[in-house]
Amino acid sequence: MLNQRFPYAKEIVETVIENAYVWIVIVDANGRVIYMNDNYCKFCEVEKHEVVGRHVTEVIENTRMHVVVESGEEEIADLQYIRGNYMIANRIPIYADNKVVGAFGTVMFRDTKEWHEMNSHVRHHLSSLPSFLEQQDVTGAKYTLNDIYSCSQVMAELKEKIKTIASTDSSVLIRGESGTGKELFAHSIHLLSNRSEKPFIKVNCGAIPEQLLESELFGYEDGAFTGAKKGGKKGKFVQANGGTIFLDEIGDMSLHMQVKLLRVLQEKEVEPVGSTKTIPLNVRVITATNRPLESLMDNQKFRNDLYYRISVIPLYIPPLRERIEDLETLVRHFIKKVSLRTGKRISLIHEEVMETFRHYHWQGNIRELENIIEAAIHLAKADVITLDAIPDYIKKKHVFSEQELSLKEMLNEAEKNIIKETLKKYDDDRKKVAKVLGISKSSMYEKIQKYGIK
């Protein structure tokens, strides 16, 4: 009757079942296999025509399909260990004439890793919903991948990698120059993880004096030292328990603190200052730095064992100059963002300005771009951003003469110009410039003297 009304019904149903995302098996009232789709057969390394009629226990490892037939009770989202993997299986009894005549089973996620990755994927799509945004205020994490504006292939691949690794509990080390948005990625990883409803605690290791960092990270007991808060204080690690702690500028941490941090990461417990008791921890650690950790390790300024502990999953955020195709997307975003905040309407940015931006080095990366757009909007005389509204140092082109110069001479000239412009940008704050350029203060003074910079 069905074939008379729908002549290709059999072919349609078979095609749908065979190409379904899930793996499917159907058994009769005696637990014998009636049907098993191709993907499931391939995974179990059995031939489709050979499994029909065999008892399901002879075909699928640790199956409970025969149990469901006997009990008549469904089993949803049950873990099943098959061929070295834990899988998430559903088993549903089939009723006819008020009795169980069989059962069908599906495996939706082929292993728990796949399930976690799907969770991260779903959270990414939920991240624009109001309820999700309200949750961000509670946890402390503010940014999702939707807040990272880009159109380049390298950033698209990086975002996909974030979705994949977010579901794990492995430590993540985020590398990248200052201003590339490392913190935004840390927030995104937390919000896409299974810890998204738990605290996200941020610590800037370079902004806290060394003598205070230990009590800030690990907390202290009542009376632990002079001036200690009555009743003691919870450290950042305890505040982050169950969630994620983000240690920014990890490369600025002293060797003394590195030893203490390493112990906490290894033992998964923390001992507050002045206490004799330890507190067990369940915290995911994300770290970030713009400093060359490999060079620091070579100079015994950063511990090798700590490096390998925090960099289980390394991520690199490329500088803006290496993904210049993102420039237009970022400019449009910042114009809209700043215009809304300031109330000044900007409808256009002149092509000459964009061309100037494309040839600029962007030492300060996205943070520098946002600051320049904000200044330009304030300085714009109409609703169009022109060259008059952007800083002179952006417009200056570093062009080498056509005379033959050695590679060393060209590099020296480029280095000299970069140092001069950066000193100008930071009002001759040489300590700040050295940090921004990733060199020591002594190296900065040597280069200033070498190039005769005043």
PDB file of C-alpha atoms in Angstrom, residues 180-421:
ATOM      1  CA  THR A 180      46.366  41.117  19.432  1.00  0.00           C
ATOM      2  CA  GLY A 181      43.422  40.156  21.637  1.00  0.00           C
ATOM      3  CA  LYS A 182      44.809  37.287  23.697  1.00  0.00           C
ATOM      4  CA  GLU A 183      42.381  37.931  26.551  1.00  0.00           C
ATOM      5  CA  LEU A 184      39.371  37.713  24.213  1.00  0.00           C
ATOM      6  CA  PHE A 185      40.440  34.213  23.224  1.00  0.00           C
ATOM      7  CA  ALA A 186      40.824  33.202  26.877  1.00  0.00           C
ATOM      8  CA  HIS A 187      37.267  34.374  27.606  1.00  0.00           C
ATOM      9  CA  SER A 188      35.992  32.512  24.538  1.00  0.00           C
ATOM     10  CA  ILE A 189      37.635  29.242  25.567  1.00  0.00           C
ATOM     11  CA  HIS A 190      35.980  29.400  28.982  1.00  0.00           C
ATOM     12  CA  LEU A 191      32.519  30.216  27.610  1.00  0.00           C
ATOM     13  CA  LEU A 192      32.697  27.357  25.100  1.00  0.00           C
ATOM     14  CA  SER A 193      33.825  24.851  27.741  1.00  0.00           C
ATOM     15  CA  ASN A 194      31.912  22.637  30.148  1.00  0.00           C
ATOM     16  CA  ARG A 195      32.978  25.119  32.843  1.00  0.00           C
ATOM     17  CA  SER A 196      31.070  28.016  31.252  1.00  0.00           C
ATOM     18  CA  GLU A 197      28.694  28.403  34.208  1.00  0.00           C
ATOM     19  CA  LYS A 198      31.566  28.453  36.714  1.00  0.00           C
ATOM     20  CA  PRO A 199      33.874  31.391  37.596  1.00  0.00           C
ATOM     21  CA  PHE A 200      36.356  32.899  35.163  1.00  0.00           C
ATOM     22  CA  ILE A 201      39.082  34.636  37.188  1.00  0.00           C
ATOM     23  CA  LYS A 202      41.678  36.922  35.579  1.00  0.00           C
ATOM     24  CA  VAL A 203      45.090  37.773  37.030  1.00  0.00           C
ATOM     25  CA  ASN A 204      47.628  40.102  35.426  1.00  0.00           C
ATOM     26  CA  CYS A 205      50.906  38.676  36.709  1.00  0.00           C
ATOM     27  CA  GLY A 206      52.867  41.693  35.472  1.00  0.00           C
ATOM     28  CA  ALA A 207      50.687  44.279  37.225  1.00  0.00           C
ATOM     29  CA  ILE A 208      50.896  42.872  40.778  1.00  0.00           C
ATOM     30  CA  PRO A 209      54.072  43.456  42.849  1.00  0.00           C
ATOM     31  CA  GLU A 210      55.965  40.219  43.486  1.00  0.00           C
ATOM     32  CA  GLN A 211      55.573  40.455  47.269  1.00  0.00           C
ATOM     33  CA  LEU A 212      51.788  40.559  46.881  1.00  0.00           C
ATOM     34  CA  LEU A 213      51.371  38.042  44.059  1.00  0.00           C
ATOM     35  CA  GLU A 214      51.626  34.937  46.264  1.00  0.00           C
ATOM     36  CA  SER A 215      48.820  36.035  48.619  1.00  0.00           C
ATOM     37  CA  GLU A 216      46.783  37.248  45.621  1.00  0.00           C
ATOM     38  CA  LEU A 217      47.009  33.892  43.856  1.00  0.00           C
ATOM     39  CA  PHE A 218      46.882  31.514  46.816  1.00  0.00           C
ATOM     40  CA  GLY A 219      45.136  33.551  49.530  1.00  0.00           C
ATOM     41  CA  TYR A 220      46.096  33.843  53.195  1.00  0.00           C
ATOM     42  CA  GLU A 221      44.893  32.944  56.651  1.00  0.00           C
ATOM     43  CA  ASP A 222      43.839  35.336  59.419  1.00  0.00           C
ATOM     44  CA  GLY A 223      46.964  36.944  60.911  1.00  0.00           C
ATOM     45  CA  ALA A 224      49.307  35.480  58.282  1.00  0.00           C
ATOM     46  CA  PHE A 225      51.253  38.747  58.115  1.00  0.00           C
ATOM     47  CA  THR A 226      51.109  42.344  59.300  1.00  0.00           C
ATOM     48  CA  GLY A 227      48.202  44.118  57.671  1.00  0.00           C
ATOM     49  CA  ALA A 228      46.441  40.884  56.690  1.00  0.00           C
ATOM     50  CA  LYS A 229      42.671  41.199  56.369  1.00  0.00           C
ATOM     51  CA  LYS A 230      40.794  39.882  59.385  1.00  0.00           C
ATOM     52  CA  GLY A 231      39.388  36.450  58.636  1.00  0.00           C
ATOM     53  CA  GLY A 232      41.893  35.892  55.831  1.00  0.00           C
ATOM     54  CA  LYS A 233      41.284  36.093  52.101  1.00  0.00           C
ATOM     55  CA  LYS A 234      40.506  33.609  49.347  1.00  0.00           C
ATOM     56  CA  GLY A 235      43.126  33.478  46.648  1.00  0.00           C
ATOM     57  CA  LYS A 236      42.347  33.678  42.944  1.00  0.00           C
ATOM     58  CA  PHE A 237      42.843  29.927  42.511  1.00  0.00           C
ATOM     59  CA  VAL A 238      40.230  29.121  45.160  1.00  0.00           C
ATOM     60  CA  GLN A 239      37.883  31.737  43.664  1.00  0.00           C
ATOM     61  CA  ALA A 240      38.262  29.987  40.302  1.00  0.00           C
ATOM     62  CA  ASN A 241      37.630  26.482  41.705  1.00  0.00           C
ATOM     63  CA  GLY A 242      35.417  24.547  39.320  1.00  0.00           C
ATOM     64  CA  GLY A 243      36.051  27.100  36.594  1.00  0.00           C
ATOM     65  CA  THR A 244      38.983  28.728  34.806  1.00  0.00           C
ATOM     66  CA  ILE A 245      41.862  30.942  35.891  1.00  0.00           C
ATOM     67  CA  PHE A 246      43.527  33.180  33.300  1.00  0.00           C
ATOM     68  CA  LEU A 247      47.113  34.162  34.128  1.00  0.00           C
ATOM     69  CA  ASP A 248      48.036  37.005  31.794  1.00  0.00           C
ATOM     70  CA  GLU A 249      51.650  38.105  31.263  1.00  0.00           C
ATOM     71  CA  ILE A 250      52.937  34.826  32.728  1.00  0.00           C
ATOM     72  CA  GLY A 251      56.371  35.651  31.303  1.00  0.00           C
ATOM     73  CA  ASP A 252      56.757  38.462  33.856  1.00  0.00           C
ATOM     74  CA  MET A 253      56.455  36.109  36.843  1.00  0.00           C
ATOM     75  CA  SER A 254      59.567  35.761  39.009  1.00  0.00           C
ATOM     76  CA  LEU A 255      61.390  32.434  39.367  1.00  0.00           C
ATOM     77  CA  HIS A 256      60.375  32.305  43.032  1.00  0.00           C
ATOM     78  CA  MET A 257      56.674  32.478  42.111  1.00  0.00           C
ATOM     79  CA  GLN A 258      57.140  30.092  39.196  1.00  0.00           C
ATOM     80  CA  VAL A 259      58.229  27.384  41.635  1.00  0.00           C
ATOM     81  CA  LYS A 260      55.143  27.912  43.790  1.00  0.00           C
ATOM     82  CA  LEU A 261      52.815  27.986  40.787  1.00  0.00           C
ATOM     83  CA  LEU A 262      54.327  24.783  39.405  1.00  0.00           C
ATOM     84  CA  ARG A 263      53.627  22.953  42.659  1.00  0.00           C
ATOM     85  CA  VAL A 264      49.986  24.075  42.619  1.00  0.00           C
ATOM     86  CA  LEU A 265      49.573  22.884  39.024  1.00  0.00           C
ATOM     87  CA  GLN A 266      51.263  19.545  39.707  1.00  0.00           C
ATOM     88  CA  GLU A 267      49.539  18.726  43.005  1.00  0.00           C
ATOM     89  CA  LYS A 268      46.162  20.307  42.082  1.00  0.00           C
ATOM     90  CA  GLU A 269      45.952  21.835  45.527  1.00  0.00           C
ATOM     91  CA  VAL A 270      46.810  25.162  47.121  1.00  0.00           C
ATOM     92  CA  GLU A 271      48.101  26.085  50.563  1.00  0.00           C
ATOM     93  CA  PRO A 272      47.159  29.650  51.597  1.00  0.00           C
ATOM     94  CA  VAL A 273      49.878  31.810  53.145  1.00  0.00           C
ATOM     95  CA  GLY A 274      50.035  31.137  56.906  1.00  0.00           C
ATOM     96  CA  SER A 275      48.011  27.901  56.654  1.00  0.00           C
ATOM     97  CA  THR A 276      49.058  24.289  57.273  1.00  0.00           C
ATOM     98  CA  LYS A 277      46.126  22.841  55.352  1.00  0.00           C
ATOM     99  CA  THR A 278      45.786  22.448  51.616  1.00  0.00           C
ATOM    100  CA  ILE A 279      42.668  23.072  49.526  1.00  0.00           C
ATOM    101  CA  PRO A 280      42.008  20.686  46.608  1.00  0.00           C
ATOM    102  CA  LEU A 281      41.569  22.397  43.254  1.00  0.00           C
ATOM    103  CA  ASN A 282      39.651  21.673  40.072  1.00  0.00           C
ATOM    104  CA  VAL A 283      40.738  24.562  37.876  1.00  0.00           C
ATOM    105  CA  ARG A 284      41.551  24.892  34.208  1.00  0.00           C
ATOM    106  CA  VAL A 285      44.577  27.113  33.610  1.00  0.00           C
ATOM    107  CA  ILE A 286      44.916  29.448  30.633  1.00  0.00           C
ATOM    108  CA  THR A 287      48.050  31.582  30.387  1.00  0.00           C
ATOM    109  CA  ALA A 288      49.149  34.296  27.979  1.00  0.00           C
ATOM    110  CA  THR A 289      52.343  36.169  27.191  1.00  0.00           C
ATOM    111  CA  ASN A 290      53.913  38.393  24.559  1.00  0.00           C
ATOM    112  CA  ARG A 291      57.410  37.549  25.749  1.00  0.00           C
ATOM    113  CA  PRO A 292      59.833  35.056  24.121  1.00  0.00           C
ATOM    114  CA  LEU A 293      59.626  32.246  26.682  1.00  0.00           C
ATOM    115  CA  GLU A 294      62.179  30.121  24.817  1.00  0.00           C
ATOM    116  CA  SER A 295      64.796  32.868  25.193  1.00  0.00           C
ATOM    117  CA  LEU A 296      63.856  33.313  28.843  1.00  0.00           C
ATOM    118  CA  MET A 297      64.345  29.564  29.398  1.00  0.00           C
ATOM    119  CA  ASP A 298      67.753  29.691  27.697  1.00  0.00           C
ATOM    120  CA  ASN A 299      68.725  32.470  30.111  1.00  0.00           C
ATOM    121  CA  GLN A 300      67.303  30.593  33.134  1.00  0.00           C
ATOM    122  CA  LYS A 301      64.604  33.249  33.651  1.00  0.00           C
ATOM    123  CA  PHE A 302      61.677  30.913  33.022  1.00  0.00           C
ATOM    124  CA  ARG A 303      61.430  27.318  34.206  1.00  0.00           C
ATOM    125  CA  ASN A 304      61.333  24.606  31.560  1.00  0.00           C
ATOM    126  CA  ASP A 305      59.091  22.363  33.646  1.00  0.00           C
ATOM    127  CA  LEU A 306      56.545  25.154  34.146  1.00  0.00           C
ATOM    128  CA  TYR A 307      56.609  25.934  30.424  1.00  0.00           C
ATOM    129  CA  TYR A 308      55.734  22.355  29.504  1.00  0.00           C
ATOM    130  CA  ARG A 309      53.036  22.284  32.194  1.00  0.00           C
ATOM    131  CA  ILE A 310      51.218  25.404  30.895  1.00  0.00           C
ATOM    132  CA  SER A 311      51.690  24.836  27.159  1.00  0.00           C
ATOM    133  CA  VAL A 312      49.890  21.524  26.665  1.00  0.00           C
ATOM    134  CA  ILE A 313      47.851  23.311  23.982  1.00  0.00           C
ATOM    135  CA  PRO A 314      49.764  26.249  22.475  1.00  0.00           C
ATOM    136  CA  LEU A 315      47.887  28.937  20.533  1.00  0.00           C
ATOM    137  CA  TYR A 316      49.446  31.716  18.486  1.00  0.00           C
ATOM    138  CA  ILE A 317      47.540  34.918  17.684  1.00  0.00           C
ATOM    139  CA  PRO A 318      49.087  36.457  14.548  1.00  0.00           C
ATOM    140  CA  PRO A 319      49.773  40.228  14.555  1.00  0.00           C
ATOM    141  CA  LEU A 320      47.555  42.489  12.478  1.00  0.00           C
ATOM    142  CA  ARG A 321      50.272  43.094   9.867  1.00  0.00           C
ATOM    143  CA  GLU A 322      50.251  39.343   9.072  1.00  0.00           C
ATOM    144  CA  ARG A 323      46.493  39.306   8.455  1.00  0.00           C
ATOM    145  CA  ILE A 324      45.955  42.672   6.846  1.00  0.00           C
ATOM    146  CA  GLU A 325      42.809  41.322   5.148  1.00  0.00           C
ATOM    147  CA  ASP A 326      41.109  41.701   8.560  1.00  0.00           C
ATOM    148  CA  LEU A 327      41.796  45.435   8.567  1.00  0.00           C
ATOM    149  CA  GLU A 328      38.630  46.588   6.789  1.00  0.00           C
ATOM    150  CA  THR A 329      36.388  44.383   8.963  1.00  0.00           C
ATOM    151  CA  LEU A 330      38.014  45.761  12.134  1.00  0.00           C
ATOM    152  CA  VAL A 331      37.827  49.365  10.967  1.00  0.00           C
ATOM    153  CA  ARG A 332      34.084  49.063  10.241  1.00  0.00           C
ATOM    154  CA  HIS A 333      33.535  47.480  13.656  1.00  0.00           C
ATOM    155  CA  PHE A 334      35.465  50.156  15.565  1.00  0.00           C
ATOM    156  CA  ILE A 335      33.788  53.009  13.680  1.00  0.00           C
ATOM    157  CA  LYS A 336      30.395  51.605  14.629  1.00  0.00           C
ATOM    158  CA  LYS A 337      31.440  50.926  18.223  1.00  0.00           C
ATOM    159  CA  VAL A 338      32.998  54.355  18.855  1.00  0.00           C
ATOM    160  CA  SER A 339      30.233  56.211  17.005  1.00  0.00           C
ATOM    161  CA  LEU A 340      27.600  54.614  19.217  1.00  0.00           C
ATOM    162  CA  ARG A 341      29.568  55.474  22.351  1.00  0.00           C
ATOM    163  CA  THR A 342      30.360  59.072  21.403  1.00  0.00           C
ATOM    164  CA  GLY A 343      27.154  59.915  19.552  1.00  0.00           C
ATOM    165  CA  LYS A 344      29.166  61.234  16.594  1.00  0.00           C
ATOM    166  CA  ARG A 345      27.977  59.750  13.311  1.00  0.00           C
ATOM    167  CA  ILE A 346      30.666  58.653  10.876  1.00  0.00           C
ATOM    168  CA  SER A 347      29.414  57.223   7.589  1.00  0.00           C
ATOM    169  CA  LEU A 348      32.616  56.816   5.598  1.00  0.00           C
ATOM    170  CA  ILE A 349      36.374  56.438   5.805  1.00  0.00           C
ATOM    171  CA  HIS A 350      38.355  57.814   2.891  1.00  0.00           C
ATOM    172  CA  GLU A 351      40.151  55.281   0.694  1.00  0.00           C
ATOM    173  CA  GLU A 352      43.418  57.203   1.166  1.00  0.00           C
ATOM    174  CA  VAL A 353      43.162  56.495   4.890  1.00  0.00           C
ATOM    175  CA  MET A 354      42.553  52.792   4.286  1.00  0.00           C
ATOM    176  CA  GLU A 355      45.503  52.663   1.905  1.00  0.00           C
ATOM    177  CA  THR A 356      47.674  54.337   4.557  1.00  0.00           C
ATOM    178  CA  PHE A 357      46.481  51.807   7.131  1.00  0.00           C
ATOM    179  CA  ARG A 358      47.371  48.923   4.801  1.00  0.00           C
ATOM    180  CA  HIS A 359      50.984  50.108   4.583  1.00  0.00           C
ATOM    181  CA  TYR A 360      51.443  50.807   8.286  1.00  0.00           C
ATOM    182  CA  HIS A 361      53.309  48.332  10.505  1.00  0.00           C
ATOM    183  CA  TRP A 362      50.725  48.229  13.393  1.00  0.00           C
ATOM    184  CA  GLN A 363      53.198  47.680  16.195  1.00  0.00           C
ATOM    185  CA  GLY A 364      50.349  48.002  18.724  1.00  0.00           C
ATOM    186  CA  ASN A 365      48.053  45.735  16.686  1.00  0.00           C
ATOM    187  CA  ILE A 366      44.271  45.841  17.160  1.00  0.00           C
ATOM    188  CA  ARG A 367      44.448  47.920  20.342  1.00  0.00           C
ATOM    189  CA  GLU A 368      46.396  50.588  18.453  1.00  0.00           C
ATOM    190  CA  LEU A 369      43.911  50.489  15.575  1.00  0.00           C
ATOM    191  CA  GLU A 370      40.962  51.042  17.925  1.00  0.00           C
ATOM    192  CA  ASN A 371      42.707  53.999  19.589  1.00  0.00           C
ATOM    193  CA  ILE A 372      43.485  55.574  16.215  1.00  0.00           C
ATOM    194  CA  ILE A 373      39.889  55.135  15.013  1.00  0.00           C
ATOM    195  CA  GLU A 374      38.583  56.705  18.223  1.00  0.00           C
ATOM    196  CA  ALA A 375      40.922  59.693  17.864  1.00  0.00           C
ATOM    197  CA  ALA A 376      40.044  60.043  14.171  1.00  0.00           C
ATOM    198  CA  ILE A 377      36.312  60.111  14.907  1.00  0.00           C
ATOM    199  CA  HIS A 378      36.823  62.931  17.415  1.00  0.00           C
ATOM    200  CA  LEU A 379      39.058  64.865  14.996  1.00  0.00           C
ATOM    201  CA  ALA A 380      36.945  64.308  11.863  1.00  0.00           C
ATOM    202  CA  LYS A 381      35.509  67.615  10.603  1.00  0.00           C
ATOM    203  CA  ALA A 382      32.562  65.966   8.889  1.00  0.00           C
ATOM    204  CA  ASP A 383      31.043  62.475   8.757  1.00  0.00           C
ATOM    205  CA  VAL A 384      34.042  61.207   6.785  1.00  0.00           C
ATOM    206  CA  ILE A 385      37.424  60.197   8.234  1.00  0.00           C
ATOM    207  CA  THR A 386      40.163  61.779   6.118  1.00  0.00           C
ATOM    208  CA  LEU A 387      43.961  61.793   6.320  1.00  0.00           C
ATOM    209  CA  ASP A 388      43.823  65.010   8.364  1.00  0.00           C
ATOM    210  CA  ALA A 389      42.173  63.092  11.225  1.00  0.00           C
ATOM    211  CA  ILE A 390      44.853  60.422  11.711  1.00  0.00           C
ATOM    212  CA  PRO A 391      48.246  60.846  13.460  1.00  0.00           C
ATOM    213  CA  ASP A 392      51.264  61.954  11.437  1.00  0.00           C
ATOM    214  CA  TYR A 393      53.352  58.939  12.426  1.00  0.00           C
ATOM    215  CA  ILE A 394      50.797  56.656  10.734  1.00  0.00           C
ATOM    216  CA  LYS A 395      51.147  58.568   7.463  1.00  0.00           C
ATOM    217  CA  LYS A 396      54.947  58.529   7.446  1.00  0.00           C
ATOM    218  CA  LYS A 397      56.311  56.016   4.966  1.00  0.00           C
ATOM    219  CA  HIS A 398      59.647  54.376   5.676  1.00  0.00           C
ATOM    220  CA  VAL A 399      61.046  54.158   2.174  1.00  0.00           C
ATOM    221  CA  PHE A 400      64.602  53.088   1.538  1.00  0.00           C
ATOM    222  CA  SER A 401      66.568  54.878  -1.155  1.00  0.00           C
ATOM    223  CA  GLU A 402      67.426  53.074  -4.346  1.00  0.00           C
ATOM    224  CA  GLN A 403      71.110  53.054  -3.462  1.00  0.00           C
ATOM    225  CA  GLU A 404      72.376  49.570  -2.754  1.00  0.00           C
ATOM    226  CA  LEU A 405      72.173  48.736   0.930  1.00  0.00           C
ATOM    227  CA  SER A 406      73.088  45.506   2.620  1.00  0.00           C
ATOM    228  CA  LEU A 407      70.369  43.513   4.387  1.00  0.00           C
ATOM    229  CA  LYS A 408      71.995  44.420   7.720  1.00  0.00           C
ATOM    230  CA  GLU A 409      71.878  48.135   6.883  1.00  0.00           C
ATOM    231  CA  MET A 410      68.219  47.945   5.886  1.00  0.00           C
ATOM    232  CA  LEU A 411      67.320  46.074   9.066  1.00  0.00           C
ATOM    233  CA  ASN A 412      69.225  48.606  11.173  1.00  0.00           C
ATOM    234  CA  GLU A 413      67.398  51.464   9.476  1.00  0.00           C
ATOM    235  CA  ALA A 414      64.033  49.777  10.062  1.00  0.00           C
ATOM    236  CA  GLU A 415      64.898  49.092  13.715  1.00  0.00           C
ATOM    237  CA  LYS A 416      65.978  52.697  14.223  1.00  0.00           C
ATOM    238  CA  ASN A 417      62.702  54.040  12.779  1.00  0.00           C
ATOM    239  CA  ILE A 418      60.574  51.639  14.822  1.00  0.00           C
ATOM    240  CA  ILE A 419      62.322  52.638  18.071  1.00  0.00           C
ATOM    241  CA  LYS A 420      62.005  56.363  17.251  1.00  0.00           C
ATOM    242  CA  GLU A 421      58.291  56.104  16.438  1.00  0.00           C
TER     243      GLU A 421
END
